[in-house]
Short mmCIF file of C-alpha atoms in Angstrom, two decimals:
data_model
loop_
_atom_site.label_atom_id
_atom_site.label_comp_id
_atom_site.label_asym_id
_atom_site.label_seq_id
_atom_site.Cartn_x
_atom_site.Cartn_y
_atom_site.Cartn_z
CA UNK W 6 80.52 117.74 111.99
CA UNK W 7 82.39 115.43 110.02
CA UNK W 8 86.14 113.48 111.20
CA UNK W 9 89.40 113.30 110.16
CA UNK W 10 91.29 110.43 108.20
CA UNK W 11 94.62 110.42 108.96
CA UNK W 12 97.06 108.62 106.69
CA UNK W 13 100.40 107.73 108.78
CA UNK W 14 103.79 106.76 107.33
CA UNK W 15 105.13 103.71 109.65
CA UNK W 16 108.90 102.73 109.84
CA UNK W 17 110.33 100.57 106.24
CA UNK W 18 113.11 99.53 108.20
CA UNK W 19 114.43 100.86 111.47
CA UNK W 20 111.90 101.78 114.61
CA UNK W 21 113.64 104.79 114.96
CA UNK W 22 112.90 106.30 111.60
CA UNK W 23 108.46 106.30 113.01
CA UNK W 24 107.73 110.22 112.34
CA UNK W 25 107.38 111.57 115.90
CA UNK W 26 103.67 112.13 115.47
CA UNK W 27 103.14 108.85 114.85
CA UNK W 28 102.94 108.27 118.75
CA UNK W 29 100.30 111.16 119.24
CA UNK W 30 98.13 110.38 116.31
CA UNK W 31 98.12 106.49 117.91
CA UNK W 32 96.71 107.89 121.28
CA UNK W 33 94.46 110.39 120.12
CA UNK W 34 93.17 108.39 117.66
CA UNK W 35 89.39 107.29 117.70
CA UNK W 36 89.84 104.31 115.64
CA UNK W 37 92.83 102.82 114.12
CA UNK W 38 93.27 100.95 111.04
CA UNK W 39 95.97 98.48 110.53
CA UNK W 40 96.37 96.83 108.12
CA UNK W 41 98.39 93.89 110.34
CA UNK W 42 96.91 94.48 114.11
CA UNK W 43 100.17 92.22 115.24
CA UNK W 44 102.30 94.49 113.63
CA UNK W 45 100.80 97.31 115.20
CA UNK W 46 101.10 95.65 118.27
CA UNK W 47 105.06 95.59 117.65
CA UNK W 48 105.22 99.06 116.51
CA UNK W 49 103.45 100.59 119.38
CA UNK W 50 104.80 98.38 121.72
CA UNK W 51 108.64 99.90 120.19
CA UNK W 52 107.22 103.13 120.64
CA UNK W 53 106.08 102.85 123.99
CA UNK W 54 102.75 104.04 123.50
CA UNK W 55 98.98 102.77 123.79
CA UNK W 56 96.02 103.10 121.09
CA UNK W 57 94.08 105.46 122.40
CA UNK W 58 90.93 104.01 120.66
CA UNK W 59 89.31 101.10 118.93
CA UNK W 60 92.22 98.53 116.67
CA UNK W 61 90.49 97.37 113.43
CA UNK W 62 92.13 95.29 110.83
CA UNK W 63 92.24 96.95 107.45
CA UNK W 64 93.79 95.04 104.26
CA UNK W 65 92.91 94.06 101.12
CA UNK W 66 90.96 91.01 102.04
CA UNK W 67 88.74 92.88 103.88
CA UNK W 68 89.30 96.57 102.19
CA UNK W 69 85.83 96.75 100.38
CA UNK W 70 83.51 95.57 103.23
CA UNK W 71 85.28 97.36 106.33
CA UNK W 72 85.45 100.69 104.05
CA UNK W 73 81.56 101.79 104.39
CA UNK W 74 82.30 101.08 108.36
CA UNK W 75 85.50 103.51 108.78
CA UNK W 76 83.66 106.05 106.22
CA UNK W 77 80.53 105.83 108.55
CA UNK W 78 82.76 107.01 111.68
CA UNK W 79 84.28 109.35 110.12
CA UNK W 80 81.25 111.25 108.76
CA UNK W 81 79.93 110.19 112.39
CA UNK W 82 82.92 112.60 114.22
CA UNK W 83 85.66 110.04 114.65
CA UNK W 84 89.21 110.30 114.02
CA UNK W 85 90.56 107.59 112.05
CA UNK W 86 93.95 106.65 111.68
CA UNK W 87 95.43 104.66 109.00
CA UNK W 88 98.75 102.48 108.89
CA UNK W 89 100.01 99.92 106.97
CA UNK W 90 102.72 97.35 107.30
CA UNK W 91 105.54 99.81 106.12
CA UNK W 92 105.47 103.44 104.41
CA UNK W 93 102.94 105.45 103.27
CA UNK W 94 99.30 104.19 103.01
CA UNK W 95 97.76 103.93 99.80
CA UNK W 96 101.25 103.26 97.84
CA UNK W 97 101.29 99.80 96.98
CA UNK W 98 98.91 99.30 100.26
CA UNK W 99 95.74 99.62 101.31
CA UNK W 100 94.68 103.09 101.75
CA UNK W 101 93.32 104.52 98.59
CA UNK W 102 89.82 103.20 98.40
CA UNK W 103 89.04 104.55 102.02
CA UNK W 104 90.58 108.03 101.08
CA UNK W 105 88.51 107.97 97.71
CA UNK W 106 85.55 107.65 99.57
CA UNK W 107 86.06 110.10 102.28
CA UNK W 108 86.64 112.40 99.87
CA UNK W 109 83.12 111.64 98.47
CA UNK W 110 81.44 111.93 101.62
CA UNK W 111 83.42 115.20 102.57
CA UNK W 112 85.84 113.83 105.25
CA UNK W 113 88.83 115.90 105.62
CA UNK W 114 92.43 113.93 105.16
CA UNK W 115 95.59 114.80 105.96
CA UNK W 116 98.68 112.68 106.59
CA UNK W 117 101.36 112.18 108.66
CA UNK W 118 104.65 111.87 106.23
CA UNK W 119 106.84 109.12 106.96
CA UNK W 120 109.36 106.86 105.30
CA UNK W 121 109.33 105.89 102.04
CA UNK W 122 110.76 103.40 100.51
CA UNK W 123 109.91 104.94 96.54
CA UNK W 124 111.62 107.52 97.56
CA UNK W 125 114.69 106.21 99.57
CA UNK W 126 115.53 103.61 97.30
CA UNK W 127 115.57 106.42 94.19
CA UNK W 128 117.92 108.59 96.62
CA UNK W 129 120.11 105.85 96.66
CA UNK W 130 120.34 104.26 93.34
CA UNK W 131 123.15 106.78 91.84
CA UNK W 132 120.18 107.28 88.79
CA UNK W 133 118.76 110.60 87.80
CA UNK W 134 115.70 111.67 90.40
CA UNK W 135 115.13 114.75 88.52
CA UNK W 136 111.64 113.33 86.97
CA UNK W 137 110.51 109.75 87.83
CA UNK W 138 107.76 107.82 87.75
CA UNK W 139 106.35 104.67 90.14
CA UNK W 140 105.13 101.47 88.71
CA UNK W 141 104.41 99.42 91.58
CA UNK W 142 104.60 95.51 91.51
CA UNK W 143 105.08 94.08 88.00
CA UNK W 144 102.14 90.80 87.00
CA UNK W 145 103.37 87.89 88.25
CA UNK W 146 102.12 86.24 84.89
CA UNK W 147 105.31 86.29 82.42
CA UNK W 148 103.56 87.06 79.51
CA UNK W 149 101.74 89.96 81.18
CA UNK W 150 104.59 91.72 82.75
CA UNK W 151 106.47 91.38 79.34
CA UNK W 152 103.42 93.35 77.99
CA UNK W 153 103.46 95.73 80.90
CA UNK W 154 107.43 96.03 79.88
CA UNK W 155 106.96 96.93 76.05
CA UNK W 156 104.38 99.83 77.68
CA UNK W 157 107.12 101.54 79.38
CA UNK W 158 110.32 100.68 77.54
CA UNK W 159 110.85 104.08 76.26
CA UNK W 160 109.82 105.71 79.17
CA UNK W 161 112.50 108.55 79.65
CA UNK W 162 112.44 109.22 83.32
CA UNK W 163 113.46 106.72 86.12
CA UNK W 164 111.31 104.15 87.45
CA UNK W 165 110.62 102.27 90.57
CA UNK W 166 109.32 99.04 91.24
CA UNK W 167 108.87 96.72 94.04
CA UNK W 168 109.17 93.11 93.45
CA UNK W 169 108.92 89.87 95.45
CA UNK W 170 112.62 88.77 96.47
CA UNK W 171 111.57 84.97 94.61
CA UNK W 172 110.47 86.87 91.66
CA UNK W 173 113.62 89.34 91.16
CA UNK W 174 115.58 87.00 88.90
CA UNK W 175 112.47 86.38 86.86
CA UNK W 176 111.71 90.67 86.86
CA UNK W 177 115.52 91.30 86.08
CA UNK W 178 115.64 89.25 83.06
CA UNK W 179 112.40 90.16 81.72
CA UNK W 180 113.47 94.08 82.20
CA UNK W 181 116.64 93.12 80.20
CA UNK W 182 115.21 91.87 77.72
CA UNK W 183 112.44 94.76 77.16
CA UNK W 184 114.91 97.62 78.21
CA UNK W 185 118.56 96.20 76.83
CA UNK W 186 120.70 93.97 79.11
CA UNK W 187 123.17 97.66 79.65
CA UNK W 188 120.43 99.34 81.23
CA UNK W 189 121.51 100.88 84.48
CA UNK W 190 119.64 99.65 87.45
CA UNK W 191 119.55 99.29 91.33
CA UNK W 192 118.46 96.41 93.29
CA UNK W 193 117.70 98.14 97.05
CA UNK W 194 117.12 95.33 99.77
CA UNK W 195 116.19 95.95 102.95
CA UNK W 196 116.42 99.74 103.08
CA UNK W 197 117.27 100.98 106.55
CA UNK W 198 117.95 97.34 108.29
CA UNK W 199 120.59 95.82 109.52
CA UNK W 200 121.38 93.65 106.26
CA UNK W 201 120.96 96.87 104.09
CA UNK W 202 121.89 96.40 100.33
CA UNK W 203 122.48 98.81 96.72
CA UNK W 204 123.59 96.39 94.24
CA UNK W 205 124.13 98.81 90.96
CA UNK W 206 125.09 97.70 87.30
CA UNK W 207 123.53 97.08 83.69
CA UNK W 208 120.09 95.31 83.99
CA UNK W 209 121.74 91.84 82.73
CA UNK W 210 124.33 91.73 85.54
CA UNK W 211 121.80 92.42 88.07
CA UNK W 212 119.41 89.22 86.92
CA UNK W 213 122.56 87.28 86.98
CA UNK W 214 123.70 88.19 90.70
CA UNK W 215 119.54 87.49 91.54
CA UNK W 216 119.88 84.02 89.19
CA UNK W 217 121.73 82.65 92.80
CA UNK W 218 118.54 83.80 95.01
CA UNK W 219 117.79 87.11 96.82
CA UNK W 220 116.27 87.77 100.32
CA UNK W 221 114.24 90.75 102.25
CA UNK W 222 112.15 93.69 100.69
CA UNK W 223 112.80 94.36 97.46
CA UNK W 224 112.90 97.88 95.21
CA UNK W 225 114.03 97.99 92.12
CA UNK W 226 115.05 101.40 90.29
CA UNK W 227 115.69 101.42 86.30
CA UNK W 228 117.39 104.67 84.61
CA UNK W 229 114.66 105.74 81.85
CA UNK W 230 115.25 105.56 77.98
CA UNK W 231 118.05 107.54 76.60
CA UNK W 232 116.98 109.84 74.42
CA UNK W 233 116.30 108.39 70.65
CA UNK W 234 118.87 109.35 67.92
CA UNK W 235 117.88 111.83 65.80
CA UNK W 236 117.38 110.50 62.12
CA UNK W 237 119.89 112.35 60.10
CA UNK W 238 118.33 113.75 56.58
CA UNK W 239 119.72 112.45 53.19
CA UNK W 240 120.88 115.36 51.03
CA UNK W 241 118.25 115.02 48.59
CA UNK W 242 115.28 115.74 51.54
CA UNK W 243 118.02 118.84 53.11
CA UNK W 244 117.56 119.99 49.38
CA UNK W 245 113.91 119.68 49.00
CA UNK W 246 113.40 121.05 52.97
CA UNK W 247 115.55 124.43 51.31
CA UNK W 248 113.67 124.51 48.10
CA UNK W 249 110.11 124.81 49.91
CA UNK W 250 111.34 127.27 51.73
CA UNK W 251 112.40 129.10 48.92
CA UNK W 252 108.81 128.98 47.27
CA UNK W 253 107.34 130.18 50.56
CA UNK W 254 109.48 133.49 50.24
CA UNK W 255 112.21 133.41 52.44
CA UNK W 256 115.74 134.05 50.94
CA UNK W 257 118.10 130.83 50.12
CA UNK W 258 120.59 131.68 53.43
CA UNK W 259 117.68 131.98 55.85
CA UNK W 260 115.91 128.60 54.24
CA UNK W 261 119.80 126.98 54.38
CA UNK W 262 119.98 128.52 58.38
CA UNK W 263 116.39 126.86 59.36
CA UNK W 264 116.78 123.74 57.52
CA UNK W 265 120.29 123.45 59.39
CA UNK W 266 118.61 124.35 62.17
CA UNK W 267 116.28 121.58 62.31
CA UNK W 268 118.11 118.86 61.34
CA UNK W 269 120.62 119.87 63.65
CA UNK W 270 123.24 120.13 60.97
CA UNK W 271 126.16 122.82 59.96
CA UNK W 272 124.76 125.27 57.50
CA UNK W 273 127.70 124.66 55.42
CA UNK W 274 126.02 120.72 54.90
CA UNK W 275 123.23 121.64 54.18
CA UNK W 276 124.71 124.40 51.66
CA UNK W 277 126.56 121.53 49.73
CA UNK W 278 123.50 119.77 49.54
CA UNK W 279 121.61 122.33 47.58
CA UNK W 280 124.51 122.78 45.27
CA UNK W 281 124.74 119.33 44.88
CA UNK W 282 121.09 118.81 43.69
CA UNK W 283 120.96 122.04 41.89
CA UNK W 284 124.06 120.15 39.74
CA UNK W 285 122.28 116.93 39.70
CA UNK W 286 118.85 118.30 38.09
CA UNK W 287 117.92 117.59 34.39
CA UNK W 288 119.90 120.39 32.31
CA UNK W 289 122.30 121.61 35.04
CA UNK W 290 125.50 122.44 33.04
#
């Protein structure tokens, strides 16, 4: 009978935001996988509660060798539990090749949900959450995150990234420059700590205000691409759209109705237009 992974959200911020299973998966746990054991230490010490089984070490110096070991528990009986430094496991952190291969060897996983700060900082960036999308940490190489930039500079939904507080400036400036300096944007430092910070404005005031230096953990939300102009039709092409039509069978008000239609134009334009080629062809008197 196979185990259990468990993947457990861990505080971003405040102690007091630690799910309240967190304490119960720590002491029931067979094995526990940190991926900072002297963090751990801190958090369970906070939470005033003792591992009930083995402490491992689990990062991404070590993620490809110690992942056979925790899969080899688990398909041995054992309950594993995962944390990480902050949030969820697996986002941004180590987590995802030890769930992949559970899930190849038949492990059951389940999580305990916790704090996130994807989705905190999106809550409170004032930008639209109604579709989004996360892009993690940017290259640190400026002529790769450009490229990574151009990829997703008409992206229409709102992004999130996490960035290195010495880096921010650098980020900012390089998102300016592949979004548009008046792209709306939130800097969120430190979500949920004492020194808590939104900083909200166009994409170049933002690299400006990080131009002076920024501290603490870092996520950065950007409002997606608005919505490309349509490209308005010159008379001649409203004409030509309305003349096909015509061959096709349909009757000249319901070809002028669709063609208006589609270009999103009055039906009285695109009337105008017809008359105004039908008086502009050879022989019109």
């Amino acid at each position: 009978m196979t185990g259990l992974l468990v993947l457990a959200g861990t505080p971003i911020g405040d102690v007091e935001d630690a799910p309240p299973r967190l304490a119960r998966e720590l002491a029931e746990a067979d094995l526990v996988a940190a991926e900072d054991t002297r963090r751990l230490r801190r958090l369970t010490q906070a939470l005033g509660v003792v591992p009930g089984g083995r402490v491992v070490s689990y990062f991404e110096g070590n993620e490809v060798s110690r992942t056979p070991e925790l899969v080899e528990a688990l398909t041995g009986g054992a309950r594993v539990l995962l944390v990480t430094d902050a949030g969820m496991p697996s986002v941004s952190d180590p987590g995802y090749r030890l769930v992949a291969a559970a899930v190849a060897a038949g492990v059951r996983v389940t999580a305990v949900p916790g704090p996130s700060a994807v989705l905190t900082a999106l809550a409170m960036s004032g930008l639209p959450v109604d579709r989004f999308c996360f892009e993690g940490f940017l290259p640190r190489k400026a002529g790769e995150r450009a490229g990574r930039l151009r990829e997703v500079a008409a992206e229409p939904r709102t992004m999130v990234f996490f960035e290195a507080p010495h880096r921010l400036a650098e980020a900012l400036a390089a998102m300016a420059e592949a979004f548009g300096g008046d792209r709306p944007a939130a800097v969120c430092r430190e979500l949920t700590k004492t020194y808590e910070e939104v900083r909200r404005g166009p994409l170049e005031e933002l690299a400006e205000w990080a131009a002076a230096g920024v501290r603490g953990e870092i996520t950065v939300v950007v409002a997606g691409a608005p919505p490309a102009a349509p490209t308005r039709l010159e008379p001649a092409e409203l004409a030509r759209l309305v003349t096909v039509r015509e061959e096709a069978g349909e009757r000249r008000k319901e070809a002028i109705a669709a063609v208006a239609a589609q270009a999103g134009l009055p039906k009285r334009e695109v009337f105008d237009a017809v008359v105004a080629a039908k008086h502009a062809a050879p022989g019109a008197g």
